[in-house]
XYZ file of C-alpha atoms in Angstrom:
500
model
C 165.909 -53.635 -50.922
C 166.851 -51.015 -53.250
C 170.608 -51.440 -52.627
C 172.585 -52.608 -56.292
C 174.815 -55.515 -56.011
C 178.060 -56.133 -58.604
C 177.377 -57.564 -61.847
C 179.472 -60.807 -60.026
C 177.051 -60.960 -57.294
C 173.703 -60.997 -59.346
C 174.997 -63.481 -61.367
C 176.307 -65.791 -58.521
C 172.789 -65.623 -57.415
C 171.468 -66.236 -60.779
C 173.369 -69.398 -60.863
C 172.124 -70.733 -57.534
C 168.088 -69.857 -58.109
C 166.039 -72.577 -57.884
C 163.749 -71.741 -60.851
C 159.860 -72.468 -60.225
C 158.106 -74.556 -63.006
C 155.382 -76.021 -62.232
C 151.561 -74.833 -62.166
C 150.448 -73.714 -58.315
C 146.947 -75.081 -57.895
C 145.094 -75.274 -54.675
C 148.179 -74.668 -52.674
C 150.775 -77.178 -54.355
C 153.119 -77.053 -56.983
C 151.860 -79.666 -59.952
C 152.418 -80.862 -63.210
C 149.961 -79.961 -66.298
C 147.594 -82.597 -66.526
C 148.870 -83.454 -69.908
C 152.274 -83.496 -69.078
C 153.016 -80.469 -71.223
C 156.101 -78.017 -70.647
C 157.341 -75.077 -72.445
C 160.828 -73.374 -72.573
C 161.262 -70.521 -70.757
C 164.316 -68.754 -72.502
C 166.726 -66.190 -71.265
C 166.359 -63.667 -74.178
C 169.898 -62.050 -73.404
C 171.383 -65.238 -73.534
C 169.443 -67.659 -75.874
C 169.741 -70.242 -73.099
C 166.792 -72.030 -71.641
C 166.086 -71.496 -68.071
C 163.195 -73.707 -67.384
C 160.704 -75.888 -68.774
C 157.579 -74.572 -67.640
C 154.270 -76.491 -67.057
C 151.816 -75.768 -70.366
C 148.705 -75.987 -68.720
C 145.200 -76.141 -70.795
C 141.270 -76.401 -70.210
C 141.544 -79.496 -68.244
C 143.995 -77.772 -65.478
C 141.606 -74.551 -65.928
C 138.919 -76.500 -65.056
C 140.653 -78.134 -61.801
C 141.767 -74.945 -60.533
C 138.489 -72.983 -61.235
C 136.319 -75.889 -59.254
C 139.016 -75.303 -56.452
C 138.715 -71.686 -56.501
C 135.103 -71.633 -56.166
C 134.921 -74.428 -53.382
C 137.306 -72.161 -51.226
C 135.519 -69.272 -51.869
C 132.276 -71.181 -51.229
C 133.453 -72.361 -47.836
C 134.501 -68.528 -47.025
C 137.991 -69.788 -46.028
C 139.181 -66.281 -47.133
C 136.098 -64.562 -48.456
C 134.359 -64.676 -45.097
C 137.121 -63.781 -42.840
C 137.176 -60.406 -40.939
C 138.848 -57.798 -43.318
C 141.229 -56.897 -40.623
C 142.299 -60.868 -41.015
C 142.825 -60.402 -44.782
C 144.519 -57.106 -44.306
C 147.519 -59.032 -42.178
C 147.723 -61.692 -44.556
C 148.243 -59.446 -47.401
C 150.537 -56.984 -45.290
C 152.698 -60.357 -44.569
C 152.562 -61.332 -47.975
C 154.007 -58.052 -49.208
C 156.735 -58.457 -46.142
C 157.504 -61.855 -47.538
C 158.011 -60.372 -51.213
C 160.386 -57.679 -49.428
C 162.473 -60.190 -47.818
C 162.685 -61.933 -51.052
C 163.165 -58.885 -53.099
C 166.557 -59.826 -54.536
C 165.838 -63.612 -55.804
C 162.602 -62.185 -57.444
C 164.711 -59.228 -59.314
C 167.196 -61.795 -60.524
C 164.656 -63.691 -61.544
C 162.582 -61.411 -63.246
C 165.888 -60.045 -65.210
C 166.868 -63.641 -65.933
C 163.188 -64.197 -67.807
C 162.285 -60.985 -69.297
C 165.673 -59.579 -70.232
C 164.900 -56.566 -67.831
C 167.639 -54.668 -66.377
C 168.151 -55.491 -62.932
C 168.718 -51.615 -62.116
C 164.945 -51.484 -62.833
C 164.004 -54.628 -61.184
C 165.426 -53.546 -57.880
C 164.625 -49.730 -58.213
C 161.691 -49.941 -59.029
C 159.433 -53.201 -60.089
C 160.149 -54.922 -56.746
C 159.255 -51.523 -54.547
C 156.247 -50.859 -56.311
C 155.033 -54.540 -56.237
C 155.434 -54.403 -52.233
C 154.064 -50.862 -52.126
C 150.748 -51.852 -54.226
C 149.961 -55.157 -52.048
C 150.785 -52.889 -48.653
C 148.607 -50.072 -49.980
C 145.740 -52.640 -50.956
C 145.815 -54.414 -48.179
C 145.550 -51.405 -45.523
C 142.521 -50.571 -47.243
C 140.768 -53.862 -46.667
C 139.214 -52.739 -43.516
C 138.979 -48.893 -44.333
C 136.520 -49.168 -47.194
C 132.762 -48.388 -45.463
C 129.743 -49.146 -47.248
C 126.729 -46.887 -47.305
C 123.152 -46.444 -46.297
C 120.620 -44.640 -48.353
C 118.474 -41.652 -47.503
C 115.191 -43.779 -47.287
C 113.827 -41.872 -44.342
C 112.774 -43.288 -40.798
C 110.284 -46.229 -42.005
C 113.137 -47.747 -44.531
C 116.491 -48.876 -44.652
C 118.317 -49.204 -47.710
C 121.907 -50.748 -47.353
C 124.331 -50.634 -50.545
C 127.067 -53.393 -49.492
C 129.498 -54.813 -51.558
C 130.467 -58.300 -51.727
C 133.251 -60.392 -53.513
C 132.752 -61.526 -56.745
C 133.957 -64.876 -56.727
C 136.535 -66.492 -59.245
C 138.580 -63.813 -60.826
C 140.606 -64.328 -63.799
C 143.654 -62.303 -64.539
C 145.792 -62.566 -67.770
C 149.062 -60.692 -67.361
C 151.649 -59.495 -70.013
C 155.026 -59.956 -70.057
C 156.392 -56.428 -69.723
C 156.086 -56.116 -65.604
C 155.202 -59.449 -64.760
C 155.689 -58.671 -60.861
C 153.581 -55.317 -60.996
C 151.110 -56.157 -62.938
C 150.260 -59.265 -60.866
C 150.052 -56.943 -58.236
C 148.193 -54.629 -59.526
C 145.372 -57.401 -59.932
C 146.018 -59.127 -56.848
C 146.090 -56.437 -54.461
C 142.150 -55.549 -55.040
C 141.203 -58.696 -55.806
C 142.127 -60.582 -52.553
C 141.391 -57.234 -50.671
C 137.865 -57.457 -51.585
C 137.775 -61.511 -50.742
C 137.914 -63.217 -54.075
C 139.628 -66.069 -55.133
C 142.210 -65.280 -58.004
C 143.748 -67.613 -60.933
C 146.465 -65.718 -62.723
C 147.682 -66.752 -66.166
C 151.261 -64.994 -66.370
C 152.487 -64.752 -69.959
C 154.198 -67.432 -71.116
C 157.486 -65.976 -71.590
C 157.344 -65.040 -67.509
C 155.806 -67.266 -65.163
C 158.658 -67.670 -62.877
C 158.257 -64.912 -60.706
C 154.289 -65.059 -60.395
C 154.615 -68.909 -59.516
C 157.052 -67.670 -56.507
C 154.460 -65.116 -55.389
C 151.868 -68.017 -55.105
C 154.345 -69.947 -53.260
C 154.864 -66.804 -50.361
C 151.153 -66.001 -50.503
C 150.575 -69.389 -49.256
C 153.372 -69.162 -46.523
C 151.636 -65.537 -45.687
C 148.764 -67.318 -44.707
C 146.466 -66.821 -47.641
C 144.165 -70.195 -47.793
C 145.076 -73.089 -50.465
C 143.102 -72.390 -53.701
C 142.845 -68.713 -53.053
C 145.655 -67.649 -55.159
C 146.579 -70.143 -58.373
C 149.134 -70.022 -60.910
C 148.125 -71.337 -64.673
C 151.032 -70.898 -67.056
C 150.308 -72.044 -70.445
C 149.575 -70.214 -73.918
C 146.653 -67.616 -74.486
C 144.260 -70.630 -76.559
C 145.302 -73.129 -73.566
C 144.833 -71.220 -70.566
C 143.450 -67.739 -71.636
C 140.688 -68.271 -73.633
C 139.161 -71.447 -71.237
C 139.668 -69.112 -68.645
C 137.237 -66.155 -70.580
C 134.544 -68.905 -71.527
C 134.730 -70.678 -68.130
C 131.014 -70.037 -66.458
C 132.337 -70.329 -62.878
C 134.756 -67.345 -63.720
C 133.016 -64.107 -62.699
C 135.318 -61.626 -64.031
C 138.775 -61.787 -66.169
C 140.976 -58.571 -65.756
C 143.439 -58.486 -68.511
C 146.707 -56.149 -69.588
C 148.041 -56.680 -73.054
C 147.182 -55.992 -76.794
C 143.960 -54.432 -77.813
C 143.580 -57.161 -80.271
C 143.832 -59.998 -77.530
C 141.363 -57.718 -75.308
C 138.513 -57.659 -77.723
C 138.187 -61.349 -77.920
C 137.597 -61.369 -74.115
C 134.676 -59.546 -74.756
C 133.870 -62.101 -77.145
C 134.253 -64.698 -74.664
C 132.271 -63.004 -72.385
C 129.401 -62.621 -74.698
C 129.607 -66.706 -75.559
C 129.743 -67.872 -71.737
C 128.406 -66.046 -68.734
C 128.411 -62.353 -69.457
C 131.297 -62.008 -67.007
C 132.801 -58.628 -66.311
C 135.659 -57.681 -68.392
C 138.335 -55.480 -67.534
C 140.918 -54.585 -70.210
C 144.199 -52.332 -69.885
C 145.387 -52.581 -73.561
C 147.775 -50.606 -76.010
C 148.923 -47.330 -76.414
C 150.751 -44.808 -78.913
C 151.057 -42.289 -76.293
C 152.294 -38.772 -77.321
C 154.508 -36.173 -75.589
C 153.113 -32.797 -76.315
C 155.655 -29.907 -76.387
C 154.266 -26.603 -76.786
C 155.720 -23.484 -77.511
C 156.020 -21.836 -74.212
C 157.870 -25.196 -72.659
C 160.810 -24.197 -70.323
C 163.797 -25.943 -69.120
C 164.258 -28.089 -72.092
C 166.903 -30.092 -70.484
C 164.469 -31.306 -67.857
C 161.867 -32.049 -70.961
C 164.564 -33.824 -73.064
C 165.431 -35.995 -69.901
C 161.713 -37.104 -69.401
C 160.966 -37.631 -73.448
C 164.004 -40.076 -73.238
C 162.868 -41.969 -70.178
C 159.260 -42.151 -71.554
C 160.270 -43.533 -74.810
C 162.833 -46.239 -73.698
C 162.062 -47.293 -70.316
C 162.069 -50.822 -70.264
C 163.215 -50.926 -73.702
C 160.307 -49.273 -74.746
C 158.050 -52.507 -74.037
C 155.649 -50.463 -72.163
C 152.105 -49.278 -72.972
C 152.379 -46.006 -71.843
C 156.008 -45.399 -73.779
C 155.981 -41.859 -75.397
C 156.715 -43.218 -78.486
C 155.209 -39.856 -80.500
C 157.019 -36.496 -79.713
C 154.929 -33.847 -81.104
C 157.097 -30.387 -80.997
C 156.187 -26.761 -81.491
C 158.281 -25.770 -84.760
C 159.819 -23.036 -82.431
C 161.296 -25.245 -80.229
C 161.984 -28.630 -82.090
C 165.861 -27.575 -83.354
C 166.628 -27.096 -79.911
C 164.886 -29.768 -78.105
C 165.926 -32.055 -80.692
C 169.848 -31.785 -79.656
C 168.980 -31.945 -76.281
C 167.315 -35.593 -76.599
C 170.079 -36.926 -78.567
C 172.348 -35.645 -75.982
C 169.951 -37.593 -73.379
C 169.805 -40.595 -75.343
C 173.617 -41.043 -74.410
C 172.605 -42.115 -70.904
C 170.592 -44.782 -71.615
C 173.217 -47.646 -72.396
C 172.281 -51.246 -73.462
C 173.667 -54.295 -72.256
C 173.845 -57.426 -70.035
C 170.425 -57.295 -67.758
C 172.446 -58.673 -64.626
C 175.018 -55.519 -65.018
C 173.641 -52.795 -62.795
C 175.491 -50.258 -64.929
C 173.070 -50.562 -67.989
C 169.656 -48.853 -67.996
C 168.593 -50.931 -70.985
C 168.443 -54.790 -71.537
C 166.990 -57.574 -73.879
C 164.169 -57.753 -75.845
C 161.645 -60.186 -74.577
C 161.470 -62.541 -77.450
C 162.621 -63.324 -80.904
C 159.251 -62.598 -82.593
C 159.279 -58.871 -80.809
C 162.925 -58.664 -81.823
C 161.940 -59.358 -85.448
C 158.786 -57.137 -85.261
C 160.841 -54.331 -84.120
C 163.332 -54.355 -86.661
C 160.618 -54.522 -89.102
C 159.275 -51.241 -88.192
C 162.575 -49.670 -88.191
C 162.722 -50.499 -91.740
C 159.499 -49.325 -92.741
C 160.209 -46.017 -91.032
C 163.092 -45.794 -92.973
C 161.311 -47.253 -96.277
C 158.132 -44.326 -95.725
C 160.781 -41.468 -95.476
C 161.518 -41.061 -92.109
C 165.052 -39.672 -91.102
C 166.873 -41.982 -89.086
C 168.765 -39.949 -86.721
C 169.995 -42.254 -83.891
C 170.025 -46.440 -83.506
C 167.983 -48.394 -86.140
C 170.359 -51.597 -85.742
C 170.643 -54.774 -83.451
C 173.606 -54.462 -80.859
C 175.644 -57.670 -80.793
C 176.346 -59.564 -77.452
C 176.303 -63.089 -77.330
C 173.279 -64.581 -78.520
C 171.318 -62.101 -76.829
C 168.172 -60.254 -78.334
C 169.311 -56.404 -78.314
C 168.329 -53.289 -80.309
C 169.880 -50.042 -80.131
C 168.043 -46.963 -78.941
C 166.183 -45.604 -82.113
C 165.206 -41.982 -82.831
C 163.216 -40.909 -86.125
C 162.490 -37.460 -87.189
C 160.443 -35.948 -90.218
C 157.671 -38.376 -89.091
C 154.184 -37.448 -90.796
C 150.890 -38.645 -88.975
C 150.161 -41.123 -91.589
C 153.461 -43.214 -91.522
C 153.173 -46.465 -90.131
C 155.665 -45.982 -86.883
C 153.389 -43.035 -85.792
C 150.346 -45.065 -85.867
C 151.056 -48.423 -84.621
C 152.102 -49.317 -81.178
C 155.830 -50.626 -82.009
C 156.630 -51.937 -78.172
C 160.586 -51.523 -78.455
C 162.987 -48.607 -78.334
C 161.529 -46.718 -81.318
C 160.627 -43.045 -81.048
C 159.799 -40.421 -83.433
C 159.872 -36.542 -83.615
C 156.809 -35.015 -85.247
C 156.597 -30.899 -85.797
C 153.778 -28.787 -85.259
C 152.739 -25.383 -86.660
C 150.848 -24.512 -83.418
C 149.883 -25.253 -80.078
C 146.674 -26.099 -81.322
C 147.928 -28.479 -84.181
C 150.208 -30.389 -81.436
C 147.033 -31.131 -79.632
C 145.184 -32.295 -82.842
C 148.224 -34.373 -83.672
C 148.560 -35.879 -80.255
C 144.591 -36.912 -80.100
C 144.913 -38.650 -83.908
C 145.112 -42.058 -82.668
C 142.728 -45.023 -82.007
C 144.656 -45.294 -78.525
C 144.508 -42.949 -75.253
C 146.380 -44.588 -72.782
C 148.670 -41.373 -71.483
C 149.990 -38.687 -72.373
C 152.613 -35.970 -71.209
C 152.308 -32.499 -71.782
C 154.816 -29.445 -71.508
C 154.205 -25.669 -70.961
C 155.045 -22.987 -68.647
C 151.154 -21.542 -68.877
C 149.249 -22.734 -66.376
C 145.979 -22.217 -68.060
C 146.948 -24.073 -71.195
C 148.312 -27.200 -68.656
C 144.487 -26.927 -67.534
C 143.003 -26.474 -70.830
C 145.052 -28.570 -72.603
C 145.166 -31.623 -69.995
C 141.544 -31.551 -70.009
C 141.545 -31.717 -74.278
C 144.081 -34.828 -74.427
C 142.387 -38.046 -75.052
C 144.155 -40.050 -72.526
C 143.202 -41.844 -69.172
C 145.993 -39.985 -67.570
C 147.840 -37.064 -68.609
C 151.313 -36.085 -66.834
C 151.960 -32.547 -66.881
C 155.800 -31.218 -67.165
C 156.999 -34.638 -66.720
C 156.379 -38.109 -67.372
C 154.241 -40.021 -65.080
C 151.500 -42.751 -64.869
C 150.598 -41.289 -61.420
C 150.802 -43.353 -58.304
C 148.892 -46.144 -56.632
C 146.564 -43.938 -55.411
C 145.361 -42.458 -58.802
C 143.335 -44.884 -61.358
C 145.098 -46.099 -64.333
C 143.478 -46.937 -67.719
C 142.720 -45.496 -70.762
C 140.454 -43.764 -73.489
C 139.260 -45.518 -76.860
C 140.757 -48.565 -77.594
C 143.523 -48.363 -74.660
C 140.849 -49.442 -72.190
C 137.576 -51.217 -71.097
C 135.574 -51.735 -68.218
C 137.348 -50.502 -65.114
C 140.940 -49.098 -63.999
C 143.795 -50.481 -61.885
C 145.046 -48.750 -58.939
C 143.280 -46.348 -56.260
C 140.729 -47.314 -54.162
C 138.228 -47.433 -57.645
C 140.301 -50.885 -58.705
C 138.277 -52.280 -55.758
C 134.847 -51.539 -57.562
C 136.015 -54.229 -60.314
C 136.751 -56.860 -57.877
C 133.157 -56.589 -56.191
C 129.376 -56.560 -56.522
C 126.940 -54.037 -55.710
C 123.814 -55.028 -53.634
C 120.998 -53.504 -52.156
C 119.324 -54.788 -49.029
C 115.870 -52.881 -48.174
C 114.256 -52.819 -45.157
C 111.109 -52.358 -44.016
C 110.999 -50.724 -40.497
C 107.257 -49.792 -40.239
C 105.288 -51.028 -37.517
């Protein structure tokens, strides 16, 4: 699955693809009730790929009704856990068998480099579903220590209808992060993909049905946020909404919950993640390599992008030179050409927003070391990897999430000052720490205000570790790990009197 083809081969596959464009409700592709559509545009070429169904509250009502009906019938919820496991594993297998098609589809719609789609996104999607599928029949319930005359059973039950609202930066992976635990617990799922990236999620729904997951258990409603996301958040028969995206949008779902049925809300939101390089950091070549990868991966369109590089003053000059050297390995170009590590920006709005941040950084006095300009390639939306120096904590580019290939260097007077700078953010999703001192590694990792702290590397952990943020980066639960199953299930106490 992870063998790369040539640019010409990927282009030939792209030319032959049948692109899914309709909503998927109750096991069928259907038009939006009102017949609305929205264009899906290839950001690397500016060409419209397809007109995607644009759903609204009417489609939400239909999908929720079907999802609720199949849940109450027990077609999926009441299956033996081992049977749900088999279906989820078959689903993962079908994704693996169609991995090249899905990778090309995602590269076309999201502008992601095919190298990343093939080597990272598809394998991680498959592994995520396999992992949660395997856990389905291995999670034990509990008995309370209630003595001989009483029996307290702590059982878990599926919630019912689950709404998932996805971002555009990792369409397949984020779908799997939600689907894996939600399906394993026995829920019915309705996914609203990002309006820019609907097609791979629609194809997943088709494969899920083929795998034996019953009709109505997995539905996909493309559409705009106010037309689909908001109705899902307000619907009284949706028991949880799991959202990944911006903090401002995430806050709206808390309002929707309060205005409706107090549905559970799980948010994985924005970030302004730091790389913290202490005075005793070793192997600066490796540090620089990790820093650049953390900042530029997926064109910096990543909530854990390490966009604040906080470096102790004694190593800053040496490390800056190495960072610039490593940036040369991250070339930008045609997403279907596997030689390129970077592709296009997702859409015109995001492209213009990133360029505005670059202009603001220059205006506020930061020093532009690398990049800072668009790359002209056909009619695509490409921006050169951009590095700023002499950035101070109050500058806009040090405070706000840019979500693009832009990162900045900040100088710390001491290791303690570096920690202070790192924690000066309303976000707290991820942080990277570089030190050769094992005591500092433990102490500073504990003090960094982030849901995930990687030491001497950039990492988000793996499927076995919970992922989510502190402060305004997260709310209500975690993706990944067995903890993810908690948010898609309800805990019930069953109390039995055994006394004569």
